[in-house]
Tab-separated table of N, CA and C in Angstrom:
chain	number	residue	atom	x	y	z
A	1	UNK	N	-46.184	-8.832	-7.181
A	1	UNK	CA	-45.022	-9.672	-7.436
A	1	UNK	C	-43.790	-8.829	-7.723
A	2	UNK	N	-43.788	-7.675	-8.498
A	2	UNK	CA	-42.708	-7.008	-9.138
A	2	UNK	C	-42.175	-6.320	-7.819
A	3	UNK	N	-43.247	-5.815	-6.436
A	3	UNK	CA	-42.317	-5.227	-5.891
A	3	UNK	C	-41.520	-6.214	-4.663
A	4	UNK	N	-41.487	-7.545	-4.694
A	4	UNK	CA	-40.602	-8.681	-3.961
A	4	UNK	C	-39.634	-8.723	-4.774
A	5	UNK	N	-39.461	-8.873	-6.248
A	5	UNK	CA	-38.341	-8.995	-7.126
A	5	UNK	C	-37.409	-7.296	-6.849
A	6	UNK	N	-38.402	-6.615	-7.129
A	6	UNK	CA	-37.441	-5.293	-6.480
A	6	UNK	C	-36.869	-5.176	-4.900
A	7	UNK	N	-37.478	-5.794	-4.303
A	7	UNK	CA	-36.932	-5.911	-2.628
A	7	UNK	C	-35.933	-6.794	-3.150
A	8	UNK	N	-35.609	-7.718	-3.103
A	8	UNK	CA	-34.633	-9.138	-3.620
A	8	UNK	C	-33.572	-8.221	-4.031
A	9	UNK	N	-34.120	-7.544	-5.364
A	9	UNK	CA	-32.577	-6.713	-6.835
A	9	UNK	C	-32.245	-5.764	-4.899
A	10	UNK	N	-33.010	-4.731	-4.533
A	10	UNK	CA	-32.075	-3.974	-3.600
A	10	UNK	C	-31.345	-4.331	-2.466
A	11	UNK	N	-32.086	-5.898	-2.340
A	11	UNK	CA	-31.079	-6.392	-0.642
A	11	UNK	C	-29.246	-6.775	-1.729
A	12	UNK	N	-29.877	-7.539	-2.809
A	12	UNK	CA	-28.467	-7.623	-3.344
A	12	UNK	C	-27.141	-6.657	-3.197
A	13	UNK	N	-27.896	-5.681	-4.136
A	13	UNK	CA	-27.193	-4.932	-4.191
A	13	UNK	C	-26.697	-3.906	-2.617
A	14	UNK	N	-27.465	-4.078	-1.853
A	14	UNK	CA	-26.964	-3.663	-0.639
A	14	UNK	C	-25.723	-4.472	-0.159
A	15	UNK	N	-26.447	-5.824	-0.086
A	15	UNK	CA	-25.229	-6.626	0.738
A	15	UNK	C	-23.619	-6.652	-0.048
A	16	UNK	N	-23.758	-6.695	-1.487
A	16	UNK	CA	-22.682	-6.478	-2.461
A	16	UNK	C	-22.003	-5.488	-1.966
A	17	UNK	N	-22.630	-4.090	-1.967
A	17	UNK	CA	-21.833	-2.717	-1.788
A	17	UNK	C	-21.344	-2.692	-0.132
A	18	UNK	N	-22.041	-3.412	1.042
A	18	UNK	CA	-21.217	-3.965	2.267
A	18	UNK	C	-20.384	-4.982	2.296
A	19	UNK	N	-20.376	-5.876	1.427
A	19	UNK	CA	-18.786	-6.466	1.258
A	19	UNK	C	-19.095	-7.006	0.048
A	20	UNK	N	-17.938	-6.433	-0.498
A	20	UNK	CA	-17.547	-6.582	-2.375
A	20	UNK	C	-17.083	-8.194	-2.577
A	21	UNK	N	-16.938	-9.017	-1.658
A	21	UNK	CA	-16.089	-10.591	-1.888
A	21	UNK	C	-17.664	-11.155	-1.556
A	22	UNK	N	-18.973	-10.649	-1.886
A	22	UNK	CA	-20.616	-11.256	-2.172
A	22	UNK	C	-20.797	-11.304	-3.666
A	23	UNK	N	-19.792	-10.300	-4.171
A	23	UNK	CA	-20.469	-9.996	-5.886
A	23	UNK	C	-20.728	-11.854	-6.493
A	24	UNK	N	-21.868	-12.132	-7.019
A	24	UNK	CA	-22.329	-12.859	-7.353
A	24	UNK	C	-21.971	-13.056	-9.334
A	25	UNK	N	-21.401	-11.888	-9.637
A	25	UNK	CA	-21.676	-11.723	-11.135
A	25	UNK	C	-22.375	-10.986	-11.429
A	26	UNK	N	-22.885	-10.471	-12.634
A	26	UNK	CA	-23.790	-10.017	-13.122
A	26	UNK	C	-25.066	-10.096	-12.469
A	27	UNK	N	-25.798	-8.684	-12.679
A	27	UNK	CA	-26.957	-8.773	-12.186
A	27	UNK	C	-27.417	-8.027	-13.237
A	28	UNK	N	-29.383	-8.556	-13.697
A	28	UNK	CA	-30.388	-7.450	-14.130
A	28	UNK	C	-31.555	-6.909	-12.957
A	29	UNK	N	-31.674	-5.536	-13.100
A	29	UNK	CA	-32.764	-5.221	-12.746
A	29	UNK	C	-34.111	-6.051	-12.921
A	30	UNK	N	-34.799	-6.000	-11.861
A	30	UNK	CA	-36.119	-6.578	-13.046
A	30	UNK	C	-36.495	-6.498	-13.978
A	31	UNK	N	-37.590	-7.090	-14.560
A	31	UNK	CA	-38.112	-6.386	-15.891
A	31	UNK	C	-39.387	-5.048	-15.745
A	32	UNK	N	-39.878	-5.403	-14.856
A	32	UNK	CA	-41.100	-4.365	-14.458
A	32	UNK	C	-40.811	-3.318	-13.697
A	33	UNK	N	-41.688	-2.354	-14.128
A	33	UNK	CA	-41.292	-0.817	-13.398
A	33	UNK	C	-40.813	-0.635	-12.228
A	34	UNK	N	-39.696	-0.011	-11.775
A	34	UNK	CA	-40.008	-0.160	-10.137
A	34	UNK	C	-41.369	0.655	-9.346
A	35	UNK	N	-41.541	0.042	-8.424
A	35	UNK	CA	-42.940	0.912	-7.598
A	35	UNK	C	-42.196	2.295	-7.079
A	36	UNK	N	-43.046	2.880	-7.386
A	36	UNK	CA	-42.625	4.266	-6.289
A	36	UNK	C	-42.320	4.130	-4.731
A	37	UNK	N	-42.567	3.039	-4.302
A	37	UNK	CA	-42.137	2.551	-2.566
A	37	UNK	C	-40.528	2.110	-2.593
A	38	UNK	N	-40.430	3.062	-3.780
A	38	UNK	CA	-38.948	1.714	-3.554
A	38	UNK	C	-37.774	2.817	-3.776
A	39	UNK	N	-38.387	4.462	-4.275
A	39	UNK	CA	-37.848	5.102	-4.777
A	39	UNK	C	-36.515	6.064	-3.931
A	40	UNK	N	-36.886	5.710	-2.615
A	40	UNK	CA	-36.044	6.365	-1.268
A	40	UNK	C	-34.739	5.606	-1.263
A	41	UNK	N	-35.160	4.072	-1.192
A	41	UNK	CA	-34.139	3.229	-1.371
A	41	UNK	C	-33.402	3.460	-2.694
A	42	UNK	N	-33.800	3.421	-3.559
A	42	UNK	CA	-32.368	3.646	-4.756
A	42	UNK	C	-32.336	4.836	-4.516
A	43	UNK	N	-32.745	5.861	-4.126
A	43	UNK	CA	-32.017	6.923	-3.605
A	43	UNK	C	-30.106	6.837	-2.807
A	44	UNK	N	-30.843	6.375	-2.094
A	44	UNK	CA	-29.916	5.663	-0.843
A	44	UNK	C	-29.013	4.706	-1.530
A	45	UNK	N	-29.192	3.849	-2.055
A	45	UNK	CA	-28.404	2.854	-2.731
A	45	UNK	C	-27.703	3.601	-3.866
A	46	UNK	N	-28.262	4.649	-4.858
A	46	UNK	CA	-27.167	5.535	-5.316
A	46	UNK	C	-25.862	6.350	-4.972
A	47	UNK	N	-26.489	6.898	-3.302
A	47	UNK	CA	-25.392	7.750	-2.753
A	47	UNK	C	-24.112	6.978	-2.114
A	48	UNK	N	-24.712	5.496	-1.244
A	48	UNK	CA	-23.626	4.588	-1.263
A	48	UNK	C	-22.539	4.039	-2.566
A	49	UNK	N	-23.123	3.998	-3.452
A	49	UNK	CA	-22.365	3.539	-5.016
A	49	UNK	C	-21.573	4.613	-4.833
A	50	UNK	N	-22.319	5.945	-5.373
A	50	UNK	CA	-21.278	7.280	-5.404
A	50	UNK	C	-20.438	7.185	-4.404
A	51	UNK	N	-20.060	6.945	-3.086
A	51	UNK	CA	-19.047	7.247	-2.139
A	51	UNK	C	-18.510	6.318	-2.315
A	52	UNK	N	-18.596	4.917	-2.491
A	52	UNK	CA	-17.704	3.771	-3.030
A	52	UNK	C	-16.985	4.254	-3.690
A	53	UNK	N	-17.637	4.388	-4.924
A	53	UNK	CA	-16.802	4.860	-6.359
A	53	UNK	C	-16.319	6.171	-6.267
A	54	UNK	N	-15.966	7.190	-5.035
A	54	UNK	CA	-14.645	8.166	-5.090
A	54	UNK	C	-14.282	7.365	-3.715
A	55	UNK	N	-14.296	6.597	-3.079
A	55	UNK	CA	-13.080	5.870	-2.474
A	55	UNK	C	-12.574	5.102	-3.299
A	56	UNK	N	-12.802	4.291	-3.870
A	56	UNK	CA	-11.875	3.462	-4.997
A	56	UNK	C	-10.916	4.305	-5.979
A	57	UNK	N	-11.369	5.856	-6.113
A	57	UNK	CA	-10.635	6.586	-6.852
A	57	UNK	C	-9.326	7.177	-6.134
A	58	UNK	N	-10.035	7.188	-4.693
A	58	UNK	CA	-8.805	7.804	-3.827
A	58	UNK	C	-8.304	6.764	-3.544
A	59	UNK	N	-8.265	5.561	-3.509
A	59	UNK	CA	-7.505	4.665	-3.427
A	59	UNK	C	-6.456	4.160	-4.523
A	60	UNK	N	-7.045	4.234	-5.924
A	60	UNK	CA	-6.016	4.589	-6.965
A	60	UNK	C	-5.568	5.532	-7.095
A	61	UNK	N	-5.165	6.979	-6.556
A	61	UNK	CA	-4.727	7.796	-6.480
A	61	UNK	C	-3.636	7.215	-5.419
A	62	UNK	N	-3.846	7.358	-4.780
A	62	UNK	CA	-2.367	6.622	-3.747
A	62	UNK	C	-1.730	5.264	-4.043
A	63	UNK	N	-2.358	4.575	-4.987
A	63	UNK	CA	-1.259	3.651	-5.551
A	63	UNK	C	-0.761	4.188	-6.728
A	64	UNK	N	-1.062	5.024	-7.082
A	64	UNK	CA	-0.609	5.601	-8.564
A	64	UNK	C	0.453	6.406	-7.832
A	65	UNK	N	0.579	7.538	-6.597
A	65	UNK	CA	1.475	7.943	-6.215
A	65	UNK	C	2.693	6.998	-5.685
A	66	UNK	N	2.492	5.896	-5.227
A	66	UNK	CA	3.768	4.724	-4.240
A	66	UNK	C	3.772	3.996	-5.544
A	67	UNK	N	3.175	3.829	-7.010
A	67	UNK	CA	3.927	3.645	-8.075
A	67	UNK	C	5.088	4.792	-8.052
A	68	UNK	N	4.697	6.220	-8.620
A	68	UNK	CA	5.599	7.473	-8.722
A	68	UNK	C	6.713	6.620	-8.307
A	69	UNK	N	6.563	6.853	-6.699
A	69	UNK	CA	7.621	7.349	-5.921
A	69	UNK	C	8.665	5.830	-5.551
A	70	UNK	N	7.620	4.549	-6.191
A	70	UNK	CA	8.713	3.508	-6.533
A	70	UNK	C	9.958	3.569	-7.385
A	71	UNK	N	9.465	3.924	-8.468
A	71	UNK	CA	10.176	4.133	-9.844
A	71	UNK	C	11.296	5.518	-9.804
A	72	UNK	N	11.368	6.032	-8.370
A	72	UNK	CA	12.380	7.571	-8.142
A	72	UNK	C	13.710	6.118	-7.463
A	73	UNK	N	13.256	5.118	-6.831
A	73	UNK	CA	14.351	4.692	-6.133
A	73	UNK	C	15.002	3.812	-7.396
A	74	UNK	N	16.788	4.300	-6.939
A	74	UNK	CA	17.961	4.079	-8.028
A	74	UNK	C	17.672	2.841	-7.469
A	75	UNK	N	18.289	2.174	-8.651
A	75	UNK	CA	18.340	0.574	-8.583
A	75	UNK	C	19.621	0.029	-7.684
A	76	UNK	N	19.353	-1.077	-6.452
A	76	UNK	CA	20.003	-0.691	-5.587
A	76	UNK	C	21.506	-1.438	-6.055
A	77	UNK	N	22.578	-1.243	-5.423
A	77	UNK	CA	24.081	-1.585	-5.442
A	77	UNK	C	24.208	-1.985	-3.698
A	78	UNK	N	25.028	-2.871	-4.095
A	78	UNK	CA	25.325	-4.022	-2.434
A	78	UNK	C	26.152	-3.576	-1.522
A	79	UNK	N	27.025	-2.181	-2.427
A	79	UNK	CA	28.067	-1.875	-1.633
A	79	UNK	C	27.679	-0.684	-1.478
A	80	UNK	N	26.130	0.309	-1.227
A	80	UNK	CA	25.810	1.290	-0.740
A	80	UNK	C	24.862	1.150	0.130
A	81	UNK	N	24.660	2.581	0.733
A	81	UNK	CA	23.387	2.291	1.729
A	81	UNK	C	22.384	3.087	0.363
A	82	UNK	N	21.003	2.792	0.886
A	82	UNK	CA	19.800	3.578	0.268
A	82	UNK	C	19.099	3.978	1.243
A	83	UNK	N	18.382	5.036	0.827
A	83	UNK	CA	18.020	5.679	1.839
A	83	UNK	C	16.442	6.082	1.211
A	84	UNK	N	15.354	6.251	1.240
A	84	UNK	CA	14.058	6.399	0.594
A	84	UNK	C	13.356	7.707	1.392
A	85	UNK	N	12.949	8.561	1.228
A	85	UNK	CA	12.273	9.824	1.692
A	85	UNK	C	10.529	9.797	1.142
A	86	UNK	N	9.567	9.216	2.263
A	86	UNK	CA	8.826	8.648	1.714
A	86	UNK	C	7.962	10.031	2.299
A	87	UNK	N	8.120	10.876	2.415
A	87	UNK	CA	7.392	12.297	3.155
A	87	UNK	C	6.940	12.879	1.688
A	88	UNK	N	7.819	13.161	1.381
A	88	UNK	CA	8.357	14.054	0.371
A	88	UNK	C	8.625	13.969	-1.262
């Protein structure tokens, strides 16, 4: 029985980490050990989490920079041009 409840907890969490608009809420692990048949898969299901979670970091990293580089542009006036240097 425990290792269908562990198939079930890893399809979740698979389909979650292939599109994040599945998250259901909260989830627990089972309560019972996982089987050693299962141990490749959370392998695998760890290294996907890990590459998620430094894309989400590099993704707040570049909104944290186009914050920066919002807050450099002067507040604009009607009777100038502006000009934004978004390279640089």
């Amino acid at each position: 029985m425990s290792g269908t409840e562990w198939a079930a907890f890893f399809d979740r969490l698979e389909r979650e980490l292939d599109d994040a608009e599945l998250m259901a809420g909260p989830w627990h692990p089972p309560t019972t050990a996982m089987p050693a048949e299962f141990a490749d898969r959370a392998r695998a299901l760890l290294l996907r989490q890990q590459d998620r979670i430094a894309d989400i970091r590099r993704q707040q990293d570049a909104v944290a920079h186009q914050l920066v580089t919002l807050r450099r542009v002067p507040d604009a006036r009607a009777d100038a041009s502006a000009y934004l240097d978004v390279v640089g």
